[in-house]
mmCIF file of C-alpha atoms and ligand atoms in Angstrom:
data_model
loop_
_atom_site.group_PDB
_atom_site.id
_atom_site.type_symbol
_atom_site.label_atom_id
_atom_site.label_comp_id
_atom_site.label_asym_id
_atom_site.label_seq_id
_atom_site.Cartn_x
_atom_site.Cartn_y
_atom_site.Cartn_z
ATOM 1 C CA UNK D 27 -5.476 -11.298 7.182
ATOM 2 C CA UNK D 28 -6.908 -9.324 3.642
ATOM 3 C CA UNK D 29 -9.574 -6.975 5.517
ATOM 4 C CA UNK D 30 -6.743 -6.586 8.411
ATOM 5 C CA UNK D 31 -4.192 -4.985 5.984
ATOM 6 C CA UNK D 32 -6.843 -2.804 5.233
ATOM 7 C CA UNK D 33 -6.871 -0.960 8.602
ATOM 8 C CA UNK D 34 -3.143 -1.783 8.693
ATOM 9 C CA UNK D 35 -2.788 -0.124 5.426
ATOM 10 C CA UNK D 36 -4.474 2.966 5.204
ATOM 11 C CA UNK D 37 -3.623 4.274 8.462
ATOM 12 C CA UNK D 38 -0.052 3.264 7.559
ATOM 13 C CA UNK D 39 -0.312 5.473 4.942
ATOM 14 C CA UNK D 40 -1.620 8.300 5.841
ATOM 15 C CA UNK D 41 0.194 8.570 9.167
ATOM 16 C CA UNK D 42 3.589 7.818 6.959
ATOM 17 C CA UNK D 43 2.614 11.220 4.626
ATOM 18 C CA UNK D 44 1.699 13.358 7.968
ATOM 19 C CA UNK D 45 5.496 11.666 9.480
ATOM 20 C CA UNK D 46 7.160 13.171 6.668
ATOM 21 C CA UNK D 47 5.943 16.160 6.987
ATOM 22 C CA UNK D 48 6.727 16.898 10.327
ATOM 23 C CA UNK D 49 9.888 17.755 11.856
ATOM 24 C CA UNK D 50 12.604 15.297 10.660
ATOM 25 C CA UNK D 51 14.716 14.894 14.116
ATOM 26 C CA UNK D 52 15.377 11.645 15.375
ATOM 27 C CA UNK D 53 11.840 10.674 16.643
ATOM 28 C CA UNK D 54 10.529 12.184 13.207
ATOM 29 C CA UNK D 55 12.472 10.134 11.696
ATOM 30 C CA UNK D 56 11.563 6.929 13.878
ATOM 31 C CA UNK D 57 7.846 7.585 13.144
ATOM 32 C CA UNK D 58 8.950 7.740 9.295
ATOM 33 C CA UNK D 59 10.556 4.444 9.433
ATOM 34 C CA UNK D 60 7.477 2.905 11.934
ATOM 35 C CA UNK D 61 4.968 3.861 9.474
ATOM 36 C CA UNK D 62 7.098 2.983 6.425
ATOM 37 C CA UNK D 63 7.399 -0.409 7.602
ATOM 38 C CA UNK D 64 3.219 -1.180 8.842
ATOM 39 C CA UNK D 65 2.814 0.207 4.543
ATOM 40 C CA UNK D 66 5.343 -2.803 3.742
ATOM 41 C CA UNK D 67 3.479 -5.332 6.179
ATOM 42 C CA UNK D 68 0.136 -4.432 5.289
ATOM 43 C CA UNK D 69 1.306 -4.912 1.939
ATOM 44 C CA UNK D 70 3.105 -8.041 1.885
ATOM 45 C CA UNK D 71 -0.659 -9.351 3.872
ATOM 46 C CA UNK D 72 -2.652 -8.004 1.083
ATOM 47 C CA UNK D 73 -0.790 -9.837 -1.740
ATOM 48 C CA UNK D 74 -0.411 -12.893 0.218
ATOM 49 C CA UNK D 75 -3.864 -13.240 1.700
ATOM 50 C CA UNK D 76 -4.978 -12.067 -2.165
ATOM 51 C CA UNK D 77 -3.493 -14.485 -3.739
ATOM 52 C CA UNK D 78 -4.657 -17.414 -1.862
ATOM 53 C CA UNK D 79 -7.803 -15.897 -2.403
ATOM 54 C CA UNK D 80 -7.729 -15.173 -6.301
ATOM 55 C CA UNK D 81 -6.489 -18.811 -6.647
ATOM 56 C CA UNK D 82 -7.365 -21.084 -4.412
ATOM 57 C CA UNK D 83 -10.881 -23.198 -4.292
ATOM 58 C CA UNK D 84 -12.030 -20.849 -0.814
ATOM 59 C CA UNK D 85 -13.378 -18.084 -2.664
ATOM 60 C CA UNK D 86 -15.180 -17.853 -6.338
ATOM 61 C CA UNK D 87 -12.287 -19.894 -7.886
ATOM 62 C CA UNK D 88 -9.814 -18.992 -9.974
ATOM 63 C CA UNK D 89 -11.842 -18.635 -13.367
ATOM 64 C CA UNK D 90 -14.059 -16.361 -12.048
ATOM 65 C CA UNK D 91 -11.197 -13.516 -11.214
ATOM 66 C CA UNK D 92 -9.363 -14.410 -14.630
ATOM 67 C CA UNK D 93 -12.256 -13.324 -16.517
ATOM 68 C CA UNK D 94 -13.805 -10.481 -14.309
ATOM 69 C CA UNK D 95 -13.121 -7.021 -16.071
ATOM 70 C CA UNK D 96 -13.007 -5.642 -12.139
ATOM 71 C CA UNK D 97 -10.758 -7.597 -10.463
ATOM 72 C CA UNK D 98 -7.883 -6.760 -13.815
ATOM 73 C CA UNK D 99 -9.005 -3.275 -12.880
ATOM 74 C CA UNK D 100 -8.462 -3.496 -9.667
ATOM 75 C CA UNK D 101 -4.663 -5.402 -10.101
ATOM 76 C CA UNK D 102 -3.891 -2.842 -12.447
ATOM 77 C CA UNK D 103 -4.590 -0.450 -8.666
ATOM 78 C CA UNK D 104 -2.553 -2.088 -7.200
ATOM 79 C CA UNK D 105 0.396 -2.282 -9.346
ATOM 80 C CA UNK D 106 -0.128 1.470 -9.599
ATOM 81 C CA UNK D 107 0.768 1.185 -6.295
ATOM 82 C CA UNK D 108 3.582 -0.365 -6.084
ATOM 83 C CA UNK D 109 4.605 1.324 -9.174
ATOM 84 C CA UNK D 110 4.472 4.883 -7.071
ATOM 85 C CA UNK D 111 6.433 3.201 -4.096
ATOM 86 C CA UNK D 112 9.666 2.410 -5.735
ATOM 87 C CA UNK D 113 11.011 6.166 -5.231
ATOM 88 C CA UNK D 114 9.802 6.332 -1.874
ATOM 89 C CA UNK D 115 11.804 2.804 -1.375
ATOM 90 C CA UNK D 116 14.940 3.945 -2.820
ATOM 91 C CA UNK D 117 14.990 7.271 -0.952
ATOM 92 C CA UNK D 118 13.631 5.744 2.459
ATOM 93 C CA UNK D 119 16.805 2.850 1.985
ATOM 94 C CA UNK D 120 19.206 5.476 1.532
ATOM 95 C CA UNK D 121 17.823 7.547 4.266
ATOM 96 C CA UNK D 122 18.317 5.154 7.255
ATOM 97 C CA UNK D 123 22.031 3.988 5.588
ATOM 98 C CA UNK D 124 22.680 7.196 6.146
ATOM 99 C CA UNK D 125 21.448 7.599 9.715
ATOM 100 C CA UNK D 126 22.966 4.158 10.790
ATOM 101 C CA UNK D 127 26.862 5.823 9.667
ATOM 102 C CA UNK D 128 25.453 8.950 11.724
ATOM 103 C CA UNK D 129 25.246 11.087 8.758
ATOM 104 C CA UNK D 130 21.989 13.146 8.158
ATOM 105 C CA UNK D 131 20.450 12.654 5.385
ATOM 106 C CA UNK D 132 19.363 14.897 2.462
ATOM 107 C CA UNK D 133 15.322 15.180 3.212
ATOM 108 C CA UNK D 134 14.239 17.791 0.412
ATOM 109 C CA UNK D 135 12.083 15.029 -0.928
ATOM 110 C CA UNK D 136 9.866 14.673 2.193
ATOM 111 C CA UNK D 137 6.715 16.711 0.896
ATOM 112 C CA UNK D 138 6.906 14.931 -2.474
ATOM 113 C CA UNK D 139 6.845 11.409 -0.708
ATOM 114 C CA UNK D 140 4.314 12.582 1.808
ATOM 115 C CA UNK D 141 2.412 13.219 -1.290
ATOM 116 C CA UNK D 142 2.907 10.020 -2.960
ATOM 117 C CA UNK D 143 1.871 8.484 0.527
ATOM 118 C CA UNK D 144 -1.565 10.647 0.126
ATOM 119 C CA UNK D 145 -1.923 9.353 -3.492
ATOM 120 C CA UNK D 146 -1.343 5.682 -2.694
ATOM 121 C CA UNK D 147 -4.025 5.863 0.135
ATOM 122 C CA UNK D 148 -6.725 7.182 -2.176
ATOM 123 C CA UNK D 149 -6.148 5.025 -4.574
ATOM 124 C CA UNK D 150 -6.663 2.156 -1.389
ATOM 125 C CA UNK D 151 -10.217 4.139 -1.258
ATOM 126 C CA UNK D 152 -10.906 3.137 -4.984
ATOM 127 C CA UNK D 153 -9.623 -0.561 -4.797
ATOM 128 C CA UNK D 154 -11.597 -0.831 -1.677
ATOM 129 C CA UNK D 155 -14.928 0.232 -3.868
ATOM 130 C CA UNK D 156 -13.710 -2.309 -6.736
ATOM 131 C CA UNK D 157 -13.062 -4.886 -4.323
ATOM 132 C CA UNK D 158 -16.733 -4.563 -2.632
ATOM 133 C CA UNK D 159 -18.370 -4.593 -6.162
ATOM 134 C CA UNK D 160 -16.389 -7.793 -7.236
ATOM 135 C CA UNK D 161 -17.455 -9.504 -4.147
ATOM 136 C CA UNK D 162 -20.820 -9.126 -5.006
ATOM 137 C CA UNK D 163 -20.804 -9.817 -8.365
ATOM 138 C CA UNK D 164 -21.126 -6.707 -9.635
ATOM 139 C CA UNK D 165 -20.665 -5.426 -13.630
ATOM 140 C CA UNK D 166 -17.943 -8.033 -14.586
HETATM 141 C C1 HEM C 24 -4.416 -2.351 -1.554
HETATM 142 C C2 HEM C 24 -4.869 -3.425 -2.055
HETATM 143 C C3 HEM C 24 -5.625 -4.497 -1.893
HETATM 144 C C4 HEM C 24 -7.231 -4.069 -1.177
HETATM 145 C C5 HEM C 24 -7.036 -2.456 -0.286
HETATM 146 C C6 HEM C 24 -7.982 -5.063 -1.263
HETATM 147 C C7 HEM C 24 -9.053 -4.992 -0.425
HETATM 148 C C8 HEM C 24 -10.047 -5.444 0.024
HETATM 149 C C9 HEM C 24 -11.545 -6.074 0.517
HETATM 150 C C10 HEM C 24 -12.006 -4.925 1.013
HETATM 151 C C11 HEM C 24 -12.199 -7.116 -0.268
HETATM 152 C C12 HEM C 24 -13.357 -7.481 0.366
HETATM 153 C C13 HEM C 24 -14.516 -7.243 -0.148
HETATM 154 C C14 HEM C 24 -15.569 -7.911 0.673
HETATM 155 O O1 HEM C 24 -15.936 -8.429 0.762
HETATM 156 O O2 HEM C 24 -16.826 -7.251 0.588
HETATM 157 C C15 HEM C 24 -10.931 -7.938 -1.140
HETATM 158 C C16 HEM C 24 -11.266 -9.349 -1.670
HETATM 159 C C17 HEM C 24 -10.560 -9.977 -2.235
HETATM 160 N N1 HEM C 24 -9.391 -9.040 -2.680
HETATM 161 FE FE1 HEM C 24 -8.385 -7.691 -2.416
HETATM 162 N N2 HEM C 24 -7.491 -6.224 -1.577
HETATM 163 C C18 HEM C 24 -6.485 -5.919 -2.499
HETATM 164 C C19 HEM C 24 -5.263 -6.695 -2.667
HETATM 165 C C20 HEM C 24 -5.771 -7.883 -3.254
HETATM 166 C C21 HEM C 24 -4.353 -8.270 -4.273
HETATM 167 C C22 HEM C 24 -3.089 -7.929 -4.444
HETATM 168 C C23 HEM C 24 -5.203 -9.719 -4.833
HETATM 169 C C24 HEM C 24 -4.812 -10.756 -5.513
HETATM 170 C C25 HEM C 24 -3.603 -11.066 -6.250
HETATM 171 C C26 HEM C 24 -6.645 -9.357 -4.013
HETATM 172 C C27 HEM C 24 -7.598 -10.758 -3.953
HETATM 173 C C28 HEM C 24 -8.581 -10.920 -3.567
HETATM 174 C C29 HEM C 24 -9.964 -11.651 -3.476
HETATM 175 C C30 HEM C 24 -9.399 -12.703 -4.866
HETATM 176 C C31 HEM C 24 -11.096 -11.018 -2.831
HETATM 177 C C32 HEM C 24 -12.204 -11.562 -2.644
HETATM 178 C C33 HEM C 24 -13.361 -11.215 -3.917
HETATM 179 C C34 HEM C 24 -14.607 -12.180 -3.884
HETATM 180 O O3 HEM C 24 -15.190 -11.625 -2.515
HETATM 181 O O4 HEM C 24 -15.352 -12.578 -4.414
HETATM 182 N N3 HEM C 24 -6.544 -8.623 -3.560
HETATM 183 N N4 HEM C 24 -10.271 -7.178 -1.265
#
Protein backbone atom coordinates (compact mmCIF):
# COMPACT_ATOMS: atom_id res chain seq x y z
CA UNK A 1 0.00 0.00 0.00
CA UNK A 2 2.96 2.33 0.78
CA UNK A 3 4.36 1.80 -2.72
CA UNK A 4 0.91 1.92 -4.30
CA UNK A 5 0.58 5.40 -2.73
CA UNK A 6 3.71 6.38 -4.66
CA UNK A 7 2.10 5.38 -7.97
CA UNK A 8 -1.11 7.20 -7.12
CA UNK A 9 0.49 10.25 -5.48
CA UNK A 10 3.22 11.09 -7.98
CA UNK A 11 0.74 10.78 -10.86
CA UNK A 12 -1.88 12.81 -8.99
CA UNK A 13 0.50 15.67 -8.11
CA UNK A 14 1.61 15.96 -11.74
CA UNK A 15 -1.96 15.59 -13.09
CA UNK A 16 -3.28 18.19 -10.60
CA UNK A 17 -0.64 20.64 -11.81
CA UNK A 18 -1.65 20.02 -15.44
CA UNK A 19 -5.34 20.36 -14.59
CA UNK A 20 -4.69 23.66 -12.78
CA UNK A 21 -2.81 24.99 -15.81
CA UNK A 22 -5.61 23.93 -18.18
CA UNK A 23 -8.93 25.62 -18.95
CA UNK A 24 -11.03 25.87 -15.81
CA UNK A 25 -14.49 25.15 -17.20
CA UNK A 26 -16.83 22.49 -15.69
CA UNK A 27 -14.69 19.62 -17.00
CA UNK A 28 -11.52 21.43 -15.91
CA UNK A 29 -12.78 21.86 -12.33
CA UNK A 30 -13.78 18.16 -12.27
CA UNK A 31 -10.21 17.24 -13.32
CA UNK A 32 -8.74 19.47 -10.57
CA UNK A 33 -11.02 17.99 -7.89
CA UNK A 34 -10.48 14.37 -9.02
CA UNK A 35 -6.68 14.70 -9.06
CA UNK A 36 -6.84 16.57 -5.73
CA UNK A 37 -8.86 13.71 -4.20
CA UNK A 38 -6.30 11.15 -5.49
CA UNK A 39 -3.46 13.26 -4.04
CA UNK A 40 -5.31 13.28 -0.70
CA UNK A 41 -5.83 9.51 -0.87
CA UNK A 42 -2.09 9.00 -1.50
CA UNK A 43 -1.25 11.25 1.46
CA UNK A 44 -3.53 9.25 3.72
CA UNK A 45 -2.06 5.91 2.52
CA UNK A 46 1.54 7.17 2.89
CA UNK A 47 1.06 8.37 6.44
CA UNK A 48 -1.13 5.47 7.66
CA UNK A 49 1.05 2.71 6.20
CA UNK A 50 4.29 4.62 6.95
CA UNK A 51 3.40 4.90 10.65
CA UNK A 52 2.68 1.15 10.75
CA UNK A 53 5.98 0.36 9.01
CA UNK A 54 7.95 2.68 11.30
CA UNK A 55 6.34 1.96 14.66
CA UNK A 56 5.47 -1.74 14.54
CA UNK A 57 7.79 -4.72 14.36
CA UNK A 58 7.19 -5.53 10.68
CA UNK A 59 10.29 -3.61 9.48
CA UNK A 60 13.53 -2.70 11.28
CA UNK A 61 11.83 -1.58 14.52
CA UNK A 62 11.11 1.82 16.05
CA UNK A 63 14.60 2.14 17.60
CA UNK A 64 16.25 1.94 14.16
CA UNK A 65 14.09 4.68 12.64
CA UNK A 66 14.25 7.03 15.64
CA UNK A 67 18.06 6.87 15.53
CA UNK A 68 18.39 7.25 11.75
CA UNK A 69 19.04 10.81 10.59
CA UNK A 70 17.87 10.00 7.06
CA UNK A 71 14.49 8.96 8.44
CA UNK A 72 14.21 12.31 10.25
CA UNK A 73 15.10 14.03 6.95
CA UNK A 74 12.42 11.98 5.18
CA UNK A 75 9.77 12.97 7.74
CA UNK A 76 10.93 16.60 7.47
CA UNK A 77 10.27 16.50 3.72
CA UNK A 78 6.86 14.88 4.31
CA UNK A 79 6.19 17.79 6.71
CA UNK A 80 7.28 20.25 3.99
CA UNK A 81 4.80 18.68 1.55
CA UNK A 82 2.04 19.00 4.16
CA UNK A 83 2.96 22.64 4.89
CA UNK A 84 2.93 23.43 1.14
CA UNK A 85 -0.53 21.82 0.94
CA UNK A 86 -2.23 24.20 3.39
CA UNK A 87 -2.82 27.01 0.89
CA UNK A 88 -3.99 24.75 -2.03
CA UNK A 89 -6.35 22.98 0.39
CA UNK A 90 -7.90 26.26 1.56
CA UNK A 91 -8.24 27.60 -2.01
CA UNK A 92 -9.74 24.39 -3.43
CA UNK A 93 -12.26 24.14 -0.57
CA UNK A 94 -13.25 27.72 -1.43
CA UNK A 95 -13.68 26.79 -5.12
CA UNK A 96 -15.84 23.78 -4.23
CA UNK A 97 -18.08 25.90 -1.99
CA UNK A 98 -18.46 28.63 -4.59
CA UNK A 99 -19.32 26.13 -7.34
CA UNK A 100 -21.80 24.32 -5.06
CA UNK A 101 -23.62 27.65 -4.62
CA UNK A 102 -23.71 28.10 -8.40
CA UNK A 103 -21.07 30.87 -8.43
CA UNK A 104 -17.80 31.10 -10.34
CA UNK A 105 -14.65 30.95 -8.20
CA UNK A 106 -11.73 33.37 -8.48
CA UNK A 107 -9.13 31.17 -10.20
CA UNK A 108 -6.29 33.72 -10.25
CA UNK A 109 -4.25 31.46 -7.92
CA UNK A 110 -4.42 28.46 -10.31
CA UNK A 111 -0.92 28.89 -11.81
CA UNK A 112 0.71 29.33 -8.40
CA UNK A 113 -1.13 26.22 -7.16
CA UNK A 114 0.16 24.30 -10.19
CA UNK A 115 3.73 25.32 -9.31
CA UNK A 116 3.19 24.07 -5.74
CA UNK A 117 1.95 20.70 -7.08
CA UNK A 118 5.07 20.42 -9.27
CA UNK A 119 7.29 21.26 -6.30
CA UNK A 120 5.51 18.61 -4.21
CA UNK A 121 6.06 16.02 -6.97
CA UNK A 122 9.77 16.92 -6.96
CA UNK A 123 9.96 16.51 -3.18
CA UNK A 124 8.30 13.08 -3.50
CA UNK A 125 11.11 12.02 -5.86
CA UNK A 126 13.73 13.14 -3.30
CA UNK A 127 11.83 11.23 -0.57
CA UNK A 128 11.94 8.04 -2.68
CA UNK A 129 15.76 8.36 -2.87
CA UNK A 130 15.97 8.82 0.91
CA UNK A 131 13.52 5.94 1.54
CA UNK A 132 15.61 3.59 -0.59
CA UNK A 133 18.80 4.58 1.29
CA UNK A 134 17.02 4.00 4.61
CA UNK A 135 15.69 0.60 3.47
CA UNK A 136 19.26 -0.47 2.64
CA UNK A 137 20.66 0.92 5.89
CA UNK A 138 22.94 3.44 4.11
CA UNK A 139 24.27 6.51 6.04
CA UNK A 140 22.38 6.31 9.29
C1 LIG B 1 5.66 11.29 0.38
C2 LIG B 1 5.65 10.38 1.32
C3 LIG B 1 6.41 9.08 1.27
C4 LIG B 1 7.06 8.47 0.23
C5 LIG B 1 7.19 8.91 -1.23
C6 LIG B 1 7.63 7.25 0.76
C7 LIG B 1 8.34 6.33 0.01
C8 LIG B 1 8.82 5.13 0.47
C9 LIG B 1 9.42 4.09 -0.32
C10 LIG B 1 9.61 4.16 -1.86
C11 LIG B 1 9.76 3.09 0.50
C12 LIG B 1 10.38 1.73 0.09
C13 LIG B 1 11.88 1.75 0.08
C14 LIG B 1 12.41 0.38 -0.33
O1 LIG B 1 11.97 -0.61 0.24
O2 LIG B 1 13.25 0.34 -1.25
C15 LIG B 1 9.41 3.48 1.84
C16 LIG B 1 9.63 2.73 2.96
C17 LIG B 1 9.29 3.12 4.24
N1 LIG B 1 8.58 4.25 4.60
FE1 LIG B 1 7.95 5.71 3.36
N2 LIG B 1 7.34 7.16 2.10
C18 LIG B 1 6.59 8.26 2.45
C19 LIG B 1 6.08 8.58 3.69
C20 LIG B 1 6.37 7.87 4.85
C21 LIG B 1 5.94 8.24 6.17
C22 LIG B 1 5.08 9.48 6.49
C23 LIG B 1 6.46 7.31 7.03
C24 LIG B 1 6.35 7.18 8.52
C25 LIG B 1 5.64 7.94 9.30
C26 LIG B 1 7.20 6.34 6.23
C27 LIG B 1 7.85 5.24 6.73
C28 LIG B 1 8.48 4.28 5.96
C29 LIG B 1 9.15 3.12 6.52
C30 LIG B 1 9.29 2.77 7.99
C31 LIG B 1 9.66 2.39 5.44
C32 LIG B 1 10.46 1.08 5.49
C33 LIG B 1 11.96 1.43 5.38
C34 LIG B 1 12.79 0.18 5.54
O3 LIG B 1 12.68 -0.74 4.71
O4 LIG B 1 13.57 0.17 6.50
N3 LIG B 1 7.11 6.72 4.91
N4 LIG B 1 8.83 4.73 1.79
